[in-house]
PDB file of N, CA and C and ligand atoms in Angstrom:
ATOM      1  N   MET A  75       4.088  30.838  13.473  1.00 75.00           N
ATOM      2  CA  MET A  75       5.634  30.339  13.410  1.00 75.00           C
ATOM      3  C   MET A  75       5.997  31.701  14.105  1.00 75.00           C
ATOM      4  N   SER A  76       6.943  31.742  14.809  1.00 85.00           N
ATOM      5  CA  SER A  76       7.698  32.598  15.726  1.00 85.00           C
ATOM      6  C   SER A  76       9.176  32.431  15.579  1.00 85.00           C
ATOM      7  N   GLU A  77       9.565  33.401  15.645  1.00 90.00           N
ATOM      8  CA  GLU A  77      11.052  33.456  15.488  1.00 90.00           C
ATOM      9  C   GLU A  77      11.586  34.589  16.862  1.00 90.00           C
ATOM     10  N   ASP A  78      12.752  34.058  17.251  1.00 93.00           N
ATOM     11  CA  ASP A  78      13.098  35.373  18.481  1.00 93.00           C
ATOM     12  C   ASP A  78      14.232  36.241  17.427  1.00 93.00           C
ATOM     13  N   LEU A  79      14.194  37.609  17.974  1.00 93.00           N
ATOM     14  CA  LEU A  79      15.167  38.350  17.367  1.00 93.00           C
ATOM     15  C   LEU A  79      15.845  39.124  18.461  1.00 93.00           C
ATOM     16  N   ILE A  80      16.967  39.483  18.540  1.00 94.00           N
ATOM     17  CA  ILE A  80      17.617  40.483  19.588  1.00 94.00           C
ATOM     18  C   ILE A  80      17.779  42.161  18.762  1.00 94.00           C
ATOM     19  N   HIS A  81      17.468  42.609  19.807  1.00 94.00           N
ATOM     20  CA  HIS A  81      17.107  44.339  19.465  1.00 94.00           C
ATOM     21  C   HIS A  81      17.917  45.026  20.175  1.00 94.00           C
ATOM     22  N   LEU A  82      18.707  46.103  19.486  1.00 94.00           N
ATOM     23  CA  LEU A  82      19.296  46.724  20.448  1.00 94.00           C
ATOM     24  C   LEU A  82      18.550  48.520  20.257  1.00 94.00           C
ATOM     25  N   VAL A  83      18.672  48.655  21.397  1.00 94.00           N
ATOM     26  CA  VAL A  83      17.884  49.779  21.630  1.00 94.00           C
ATOM     27  C   VAL A  83      19.062  50.939  22.065  1.00 94.00           C
ATOM     28  N   GLN A  84      18.621  52.394  21.820  1.00 94.00           N
ATOM     29  CA  GLN A  84      19.457  53.107  22.416  1.00 94.00           C
ATOM     30  C   GLN A  84      18.863  53.758  23.353  1.00 94.00           C
ATOM     31  N   CYS A  85      18.917  53.632  24.710  1.00 96.00           N
ATOM     32  CA  CYS A  85      18.002  54.178  25.669  1.00 96.00           C
ATOM     33  C   CYS A  85      17.806  55.829  25.701  1.00 96.00           C
ATOM     34  N   PRO A  86      16.330  56.204  25.937  1.00 96.00           N
ATOM     35  CA  PRO A  86      16.166  57.881  25.738  1.00 96.00           C
ATOM     36  C   PRO A  86      16.473  58.530  26.923  1.00 96.00           C
ATOM     37  N   LEU A  87      16.168  57.068  28.052  1.00 97.00           N
ATOM     38  CA  LEU A  87      16.178  57.813  29.411  1.00 97.00           C
ATOM     39  C   LEU A  87      17.363  57.410  30.268  1.00 97.00           C
ATOM     40  N   CYS A  88      18.346  57.086  29.954  1.00 96.00           N
ATOM     41  CA  CYS A  88      19.741  56.902  30.221  1.00 96.00           C
ATOM     42  C   CYS A  88      20.693  56.728  29.379  1.00 96.00           C
ATOM     43  N   PRO A  89      22.240  56.697  29.678  1.00 95.00           N
ATOM     44  CA  PRO A  89      23.282  56.846  28.249  1.00 95.00           C
ATOM     45  C   PRO A  89      23.143  55.453  27.903  1.00 95.00           C
ATOM     46  N   ASN A  90      22.944  54.430  28.467  1.00 94.00           N
ATOM     47  CA  ASN A  90      23.242  53.045  28.077  1.00 94.00           C
ATOM     48  C   ASN A  90      22.227  52.364  26.734  1.00 94.00           C
ATOM     49  N   ARG A  91      22.811  51.226  26.196  1.00 95.00           N
ATOM     50  CA  ARG A  91      21.898  50.490  25.365  1.00 95.00           C
ATOM     51  C   ARG A  91      21.435  49.295  25.843  1.00 95.00           C
ATOM     52  N   HIS A  92      20.394  48.844  25.746  1.00 96.00           N
ATOM     53  CA  HIS A  92      19.662  47.546  25.964  1.00 96.00           C
ATOM     54  C   HIS A  92      19.726  46.726  25.186  1.00 96.00           C
ATOM     55  N   GLU A  93      19.665  45.231  25.349  1.00 96.00           N
ATOM     56  CA  GLU A  93      19.566  44.598  24.352  1.00 96.00           C
ATOM     57  C   GLU A  93      17.964  43.662  25.072  1.00 96.00           C
ATOM     58  N   TYR A  94      17.174  43.558  23.863  1.00 96.00           N
ATOM     59  CA  TYR A  94      16.071  42.934  24.222  1.00 96.00           C
ATOM     60  C   TYR A  94      15.826  41.813  23.060  1.00 96.00           C
ATOM     61  N   SER A  95      15.160  40.744  23.870  1.00 96.00           N
ATOM     62  CA  SER A  95      14.954  39.901  22.907  1.00 96.00           C
ATOM     63  C   SER A  95      13.564  39.978  22.593  1.00 96.00           C
ATOM     64  N   LEU A  96      12.983  39.959  21.263  1.00 96.00           N
ATOM     65  CA  LEU A  96      11.824  40.013  20.445  1.00 96.00           C
ATOM     66  C   LEU A  96      11.439  38.644  19.821  1.00 96.00           C
ATOM     67  N   SER A  97       9.812  38.728  20.170  1.00 97.00           N
ATOM     68  CA  SER A  97       9.251  37.438  19.541  1.00 97.00           C
ATOM     69  C   SER A  97       8.138  38.038  18.373  1.00 97.00           C
ATOM     70  N   VAL A  98       8.832  37.572  17.040  1.00 96.00           N
ATOM     71  CA  VAL A  98       8.300  37.751  16.108  1.00 96.00           C
ATOM     72  C   VAL A  98       6.987  36.888  15.688  1.00 96.00           C
ATOM     73  N   ASN A  99       5.875  37.400  15.528  1.00 96.00           N
ATOM     74  CA  ASN A  99       4.870  35.988  14.699  1.00 96.00           C
ATOM     75  C   ASN A  99       4.861  36.300  13.417  1.00 96.00           C
ATOM     76  N   ARG A 100       5.034  35.533  12.625  1.00 94.00           N
ATOM     77  CA  ARG A 100       4.927  35.603  11.138  1.00 94.00           C
ATOM     78  C   ARG A 100       4.032  34.389  10.551  1.00 94.00           C
ATOM     79  N   SER A 101       3.410  34.713   9.679  1.00 92.00           N
ATOM     80  CA  SER A 101       2.429  33.910   8.841  1.00 92.00           C
ATOM     81  C   SER A 101       2.945  33.878   7.457  1.00 92.00           C
ATOM     82  N   VAL A 102       3.513  32.291   7.557  1.00 85.00           N
ATOM     83  CA  VAL A 102       4.239  32.023   6.416  1.00 85.00           C
ATOM     84  C   VAL A 102       3.578  30.932   5.636  1.00 85.00           C
ATOM     85  N   SER A 103       3.582  31.896   4.190  1.00 83.00           N
ATOM     86  CA  SER A 103       2.931  30.974   3.100  1.00 83.00           C
ATOM     87  C   SER A 103       3.820  30.491   2.285  1.00 83.00           C
ATOM     88  N   LEU A 104       3.276  29.215   1.974  1.00 76.00           N
ATOM     89  CA  LEU A 104       4.323  28.262   1.311  1.00 76.00           C
ATOM     90  C   LEU A 104       4.138  28.807  -0.425  1.00 76.00           C
ATOM     91  N   GLY A 105       2.969  29.420  -0.705  1.00 68.00           N
ATOM     92  CA  GLY A 105       2.683  30.001  -2.021  1.00 68.00           C
ATOM     93  C   GLY A 105       3.405  28.945  -2.799  1.00 68.00           C
ATOM     94  N   MET A 106       3.676  29.654  -4.055  1.00 65.00           N
ATOM     95  CA  MET A 106       4.354  28.937  -5.179  1.00 65.00           C
ATOM     96  C   MET A 106       6.014  29.164  -5.140  1.00 65.00           C
ATOM     97  N   LEU A 107       6.583  28.143  -5.257  1.00 65.00           N
ATOM     98  CA  LEU A 107       8.103  28.200  -5.635  1.00 65.00           C
ATOM     99  C   LEU A 107       8.563  28.851  -6.720  1.00 65.00           C
ATOM    100  N   THR A 108       9.156  30.012  -6.408  1.00 67.00           N
ATOM    101  CA  THR A 108       9.729  30.468  -7.741  1.00 67.00           C
ATOM    102  C   THR A 108      11.199  30.769  -7.437  1.00 67.00           C
ATOM    103  N   SER A 109      11.943  31.564  -8.478  1.00 72.00           N
ATOM    104  CA  SER A 109      13.255  31.663  -8.364  1.00 72.00           C
ATOM    105  C   SER A 109      13.148  33.258  -8.350  1.00 72.00           C
ATOM    106  N   GLN A 110      12.615  34.267  -8.690  1.00 75.00           N
ATOM    107  CA  GLN A 110      11.928  35.332  -8.532  1.00 75.00           C
ATOM    108  C   GLN A 110      12.315  35.786  -6.830  1.00 75.00           C
ATOM    109  N   PRO A 111      13.295  36.709  -6.877  1.00 78.00           N
ATOM    110  CA  PRO A 111      13.302  37.216  -5.750  1.00 78.00           C
ATOM    111  C   PRO A 111      11.962  38.477  -5.449  1.00 78.00           C
ATOM    112  N   LEU A 112      11.610  37.965  -3.957  1.00 80.00           N
ATOM    113  CA  LEU A 112      10.322  38.388  -3.709  1.00 80.00           C
ATOM    114  C   LEU A 112      10.832  40.230  -3.238  1.00 80.00           C
ATOM    115  N   PRO A 113       9.934  40.887  -3.725  1.00 89.00           N
ATOM    116  CA  PRO A 113      10.403  42.367  -2.912  1.00 89.00           C
ATOM    117  C   PRO A 113       9.998  42.394  -1.651  1.00 89.00           C
ATOM    118  N   THR A 114      10.986  43.028  -0.564  1.00 93.00           N
ATOM    119  CA  THR A 114      10.949  43.127   0.682  1.00 93.00           C
ATOM    120  C   THR A 114      10.521  44.584   1.197  1.00 93.00           C
ATOM    121  N   LEU A 115       9.583  44.198   1.889  1.00 94.00           N
ATOM    122  CA  LEU A 115       8.635  45.386   2.790  1.00 94.00           C
ATOM    123  C   LEU A 115       9.298  45.835   4.145  1.00 94.00           C
ATOM    124  N   THR A 116       9.917  46.739   4.357  1.00 96.00           N
ATOM    125  CA  THR A 116      10.017  47.235   5.630  1.00 96.00           C
ATOM    126  C   THR A 116       9.085  47.833   6.668  1.00 96.00           C
ATOM    127  N   ARG A 117       8.509  47.303   7.525  1.00 96.00           N
ATOM    128  CA  ARG A 117       8.004  47.617   8.517  1.00 96.00           C
ATOM    129  C   ARG A 117       8.363  48.360   9.636  1.00 96.00           C
ATOM    130  N   ARG A 118       7.781  49.238  10.251  1.00 97.00           N
ATOM    131  CA  ARG A 118       7.498  49.627  11.709  1.00 97.00           C
ATOM    132  C   ARG A 118       6.879  49.334  12.516  1.00 97.00           C
ATOM    133  N   PHE A 119       7.506  48.919  13.913  1.00 97.00           N
ATOM    134  CA  PHE A 119       6.337  48.854  14.946  1.00 97.00           C
ATOM    135  C   PHE A 119       7.111  49.467  16.133  1.00 97.00           C
ATOM    136  N   VAL A 120       5.916  50.112  16.586  1.00 97.00           N
ATOM    137  CA  VAL A 120       6.447  50.857  17.983  1.00 97.00           C
ATOM    138  C   VAL A 120       6.026  50.391  19.185  1.00 97.00           C
ATOM    139  N   ARG A 121       6.912  50.039  19.896  1.00 96.00           N
ATOM    140  CA  ARG A 121       6.867  48.927  21.273  1.00 96.00           C
ATOM    141  C   ARG A 121       7.691  49.746  22.533  1.00 96.00           C
ATOM    142  N   LEU A 122       6.957  49.792  23.391  1.00 96.00           N
ATOM    143  CA  LEU A 122       7.227  49.950  25.186  1.00 96.00           C
ATOM    144  C   LEU A 122       8.554  48.696  25.413  1.00 96.00           C
ATOM    145  N   PHE A 123       9.522  49.242  26.047  1.00 96.00           N
ATOM    146  CA  PHE A 123      10.636  48.960  26.403  1.00 96.00           C
ATOM    147  C   PHE A 123      10.802  49.291  27.821  1.00 96.00           C
ATOM    148  N   THR A 124      11.151  48.532  28.603  1.00 96.00           N
ATOM    149  CA  THR A 124      11.722  48.973  30.423  1.00 96.00           C
ATOM    150  C   THR A 124      13.002  49.082  30.203  1.00 96.00           C
ATOM    151  N   CYS A 125      13.408  50.479  30.937  1.00 96.00           N
ATOM    152  CA  CYS A 125      14.627  50.679  30.944  1.00 96.00           C
ATOM    153  C   CYS A 125      15.334  50.312  32.469  1.00 96.00           C
ATOM    154  N   PRO A 126      15.913  49.261  32.428  1.00 95.00           N
ATOM    155  CA  PRO A 126      16.539  48.462  33.412  1.00 95.00           C
ATOM    156  C   PRO A 126      17.531  49.704  34.492  1.00 95.00           C
ATOM    157  N   SER A 127      17.756  50.468  34.068  1.00 94.00           N
ATOM    158  CA  SER A 127      18.627  51.632  34.912  1.00 94.00           C
ATOM    159  C   SER A 127      17.495  52.259  35.730  1.00 94.00           C
ATOM    160  N   THR A 128      16.606  52.681  34.997  1.00 96.00           N
ATOM    161  CA  THR A 128      15.399  53.585  35.961  1.00 96.00           C
ATOM    162  C   THR A 128      14.499  53.236  36.131  1.00 96.00           C
ATOM    163  N   GLY A 129      14.044  51.932  35.966  1.00 95.00           N
ATOM    164  CA  GLY A 129      12.829  51.242  35.802  1.00 95.00           C
ATOM    165  C   GLY A 129      11.470  51.684  34.861  1.00 95.00           C
ATOM    166  N   ASN A 130      11.643  53.427  34.299  1.00 97.00           N
ATOM    167  CA  ASN A 130      10.482  53.733  33.564  1.00 97.00           C
ATOM    168  C   ASN A 130      10.576  53.009  32.097  1.00 97.00           C
ATOM    169  N   ARG A 131       9.427  53.103  31.388  1.00 97.00           N
ATOM    170  CA  ARG A 131       9.626  52.696  30.057  1.00 97.00           C
ATOM    171  C   ARG A 131       9.509  53.686  28.995  1.00 97.00           C
ATOM    172  N   PHE A 132       9.721  53.298  27.775  1.00 97.00           N
ATOM    173  CA  PHE A 132      10.234  54.419  26.859  1.00 97.00           C
ATOM    174  C   PHE A 132       9.337  53.472  25.326  1.00 97.00           C
ATOM    175  N   GLN A 133       9.085  54.213  24.209  1.00 97.00           N
ATOM    176  CA  GLN A 133       9.051  53.885  23.270  1.00 97.00           C
ATOM    177  C   GLN A 133      10.028  53.951  22.580  1.00 97.00           C
ATOM    178  N   ALA A 134      10.289  52.780  21.596  1.00 96.00           N
ATOM    179  CA  ALA A 134      11.120  52.611  20.365  1.00 96.00           C
ATOM    180  C   ALA A 134      10.517  52.136  19.556  1.00 96.00           C
ATOM    181  N   THR A 135      11.232  52.200  18.218  1.00 96.00           N
ATOM    182  CA  THR A 135      10.638  51.824  16.695  1.00 96.00           C
ATOM    183  C   THR A 135      11.185  50.550  16.598  1.00 96.00           C
ATOM    184  N   ILE A 136      10.695  49.463  16.181  1.00 95.00           N
ATOM    185  CA  ILE A 136      11.542  48.469  15.972  1.00 95.00           C
ATOM    186  C   ILE A 136      11.297  48.441  14.301  1.00 95.00           C
ATOM    187  N   THR A 137      12.160  47.884  13.506  1.00 95.00           N
ATOM    188  CA  THR A 137      12.107  48.096  11.991  1.00 95.00           C
ATOM    189  C   THR A 137      12.622  46.614  11.694  1.00 95.00           C
ATOM    190  N   LEU A 138      11.509  46.134  10.644  1.00 95.00           N
ATOM    191  CA  LEU A 138      11.486  44.782  10.257  1.00 95.00           C
ATOM    192  C   LEU A 138      11.023  44.699   8.865  1.00 95.00           C
ATOM    193  N   GLU A 139      11.732  43.453   8.480  1.00 94.00           N
ATOM    194  CA  GLU A 139      11.256  43.264   6.753  1.00 94.00           C
ATOM    195  C   GLU A 139      10.514  42.007   6.920  1.00 94.00           C
ATOM    196  N   GLU A 140       9.728  41.912   5.763  1.00 93.00           N
ATOM    197  CA  GLU A 140       8.619  41.054   5.589  1.00 93.00           C
ATOM    198  C   GLU A 140       8.405  40.997   4.037  1.00 93.00           C
ATOM    199  N   THR A 141       7.993  39.848   3.466  1.00 90.00           N
ATOM    200  CA  THR A 141       7.782  39.274   2.216  1.00 90.00           C
ATOM    201  C   THR A 141       6.563  39.335   2.277  1.00 90.00           C
ATOM    202  N   ALA A 142       5.935  38.614   0.706  1.00 85.00           N
ATOM    203  CA  ALA A 142       4.351  38.261   0.890  1.00 85.00           C
ATOM    204  C   ALA A 142       4.109  36.855   0.909  1.00 85.00           C
ATOM    205  N   LEU A 143       5.359  36.063   1.292  1.00 86.00           N
ATOM    206  CA  LEU A 143       4.780  34.695   1.905  1.00 86.00           C
ATOM    207  C   LEU A 143       5.449  34.812   3.484  1.00 86.00           C
ATOM    208  N   SER A 144       5.944  36.054   3.796  1.00 89.00           N
ATOM    209  CA  SER A 144       6.133  35.553   5.081  1.00 89.00           C
ATOM    210  C   SER A 144       5.926  36.853   5.916  1.00 89.00           C
ATOM    211  N   ARG A 145       4.571  37.559   6.056  1.00 92.00           N
ATOM    212  CA  ARG A 145       4.332  38.275   6.781  1.00 92.00           C
ATOM    213  C   ARG A 145       3.826  38.612   8.235  1.00 92.00           C
ATOM    214  N   ILE A 146       4.166  39.624   8.811  1.00 95.00           N
ATOM    215  CA  ILE A 146       4.490  39.999  10.344  1.00 95.00           C
ATOM    216  C   ILE A 146       3.488  40.192  10.924  1.00 95.00           C
ATOM    217  N   GLU A 147       2.325  39.573  11.841  1.00 95.00           N
ATOM    218  CA  GLU A 147       1.614  39.471  12.403  1.00 95.00           C
ATOM    219  C   GLU A 147       1.550  40.048  13.576  1.00 95.00           C
ATOM    220  N   GLY A 148       2.804  40.020  14.640  1.00 95.00           N
ATOM    221  CA  GLY A 148       2.735  40.454  15.842  1.00 95.00           C
ATOM    222  C   GLY A 148       4.411  40.942  16.321  1.00 95.00           C
ATOM    223  N   VAL A 149       4.205  41.705  16.951  1.00 96.00           N
ATOM    224  CA  VAL A 149       5.506  41.779  17.759  1.00 96.00           C
ATOM    225  C   VAL A 149       5.851  41.760  19.061  1.00 96.00           C
ATOM    226  N   GLU A 150       6.079  41.168  20.087  1.00 96.00           N
ATOM    227  CA  GLU A 150       6.047  41.179  21.293  1.00 96.00           C
ATOM    228  C   GLU A 150       7.545  40.993  21.997  1.00 96.00           C
ATOM    229  N   VAL A 151       7.564  42.315  22.700  1.00 95.00           N
ATOM    230  CA  VAL A 151       8.754  42.311  23.447  1.00 95.00           C
ATOM    231  C   VAL A 151       9.012  41.350  24.635  1.00 95.00           C
ATOM    232  N   ALA A 152       9.844  40.596  24.487  1.00 93.00           N
ATOM    233  CA  ALA A 152       9.975  39.417  25.349  1.00 93.00           C
ATOM    234  C   ALA A 152      10.747  39.436  26.728  1.00 93.00           C
ATOM    235  N   SER A 153      11.928  39.725  26.628  1.00 93.00           N
ATOM    236  CA  SER A 153      12.533  40.129  27.719  1.00 93.00           C
ATOM    237  C   SER A 153      14.197  40.841  27.443  1.00 93.00           C
ATOM    238  N   LEU A 154      14.467  41.556  28.674  1.00 93.00           N
ATOM    239  CA  LEU A 154      15.642  42.446  28.477  1.00 93.00           C
ATOM    240  C   LEU A 154      16.659  41.377  28.649  1.00 93.00           C
ATOM    241  N   LEU A 155      17.831  41.733  27.823  1.00 91.00           N
ATOM    242  CA  LEU A 155      18.767  40.507  27.476  1.00 91.00           C
ATOM    243  C   LEU A 155      20.043  40.980  28.301  1.00 91.00           C
ATOM    244  N   GLN A 156      20.260  42.188  28.055  1.00 78.00           N
ATOM    245  CA  GLN A 156      21.420  42.806  28.850  1.00 78.00           C
ATOM    246  C   GLN A 156      21.618  44.350  28.350  1.00 78.00           C
ATOM    247  N   SER A 157      22.536  45.100  29.303  1.00 75.00           N
ATOM    248  CA  SER A 157      22.676  46.354  29.236  1.00 75.00           C
ATOM    249  C   SER A 157      24.297  46.922  28.978  1.00 75.00           C
ATOM    250  N   SER A 158      24.668  47.544  28.013  1.00 70.00           N
ATOM    251  CA  SER A 158      25.692  47.816  28.261  1.00 70.00           C
ATOM    252  C   SER A 158      25.931  49.677  28.284  1.00 70.00           C
ATOM    253  N   ASP A 159      27.407  49.801  28.490  1.00 65.00           N
ATOM    254  CA  ASP A 159      27.563  51.464  28.436  1.00 65.00           C
ATOM    255  C   ASP A 159      27.696  51.708  27.334  1.00 65.00           C
ATOM    256  N   GLY A 160      27.499  52.868  27.000  1.00 52.00           N
ATOM    257  CA  GLY A 160      27.688  53.558  25.482  1.00 52.00           C
ATOM    258  C   GLY A 160      26.494  53.306  24.514  1.00 52.00           C
TER     259      GLY A 160
HETATM  260 ZN1  LIG B 132      17.891  52.912  29.867  1.00 62.00          ZN
END
């Protein structure tokens, strides 16, 4: 199962922020249905992004949440959506 997310990055190479779409692969376990809220884990992934202004690549950290029933298996940077000033 994969889902698409939009990730806004403050670019270290230029003064702009860029929006990228991410493709997040999750392994979803149906598990047992429970009324208890599942604890949420915060995970960080470092990925390479391309700055559209300079054409150079930079690393940025993506922070995502997962639960025991929805584990993150991988994160890919799918595409650049747009770039905005400031
Ligand atoms: Zn940039």
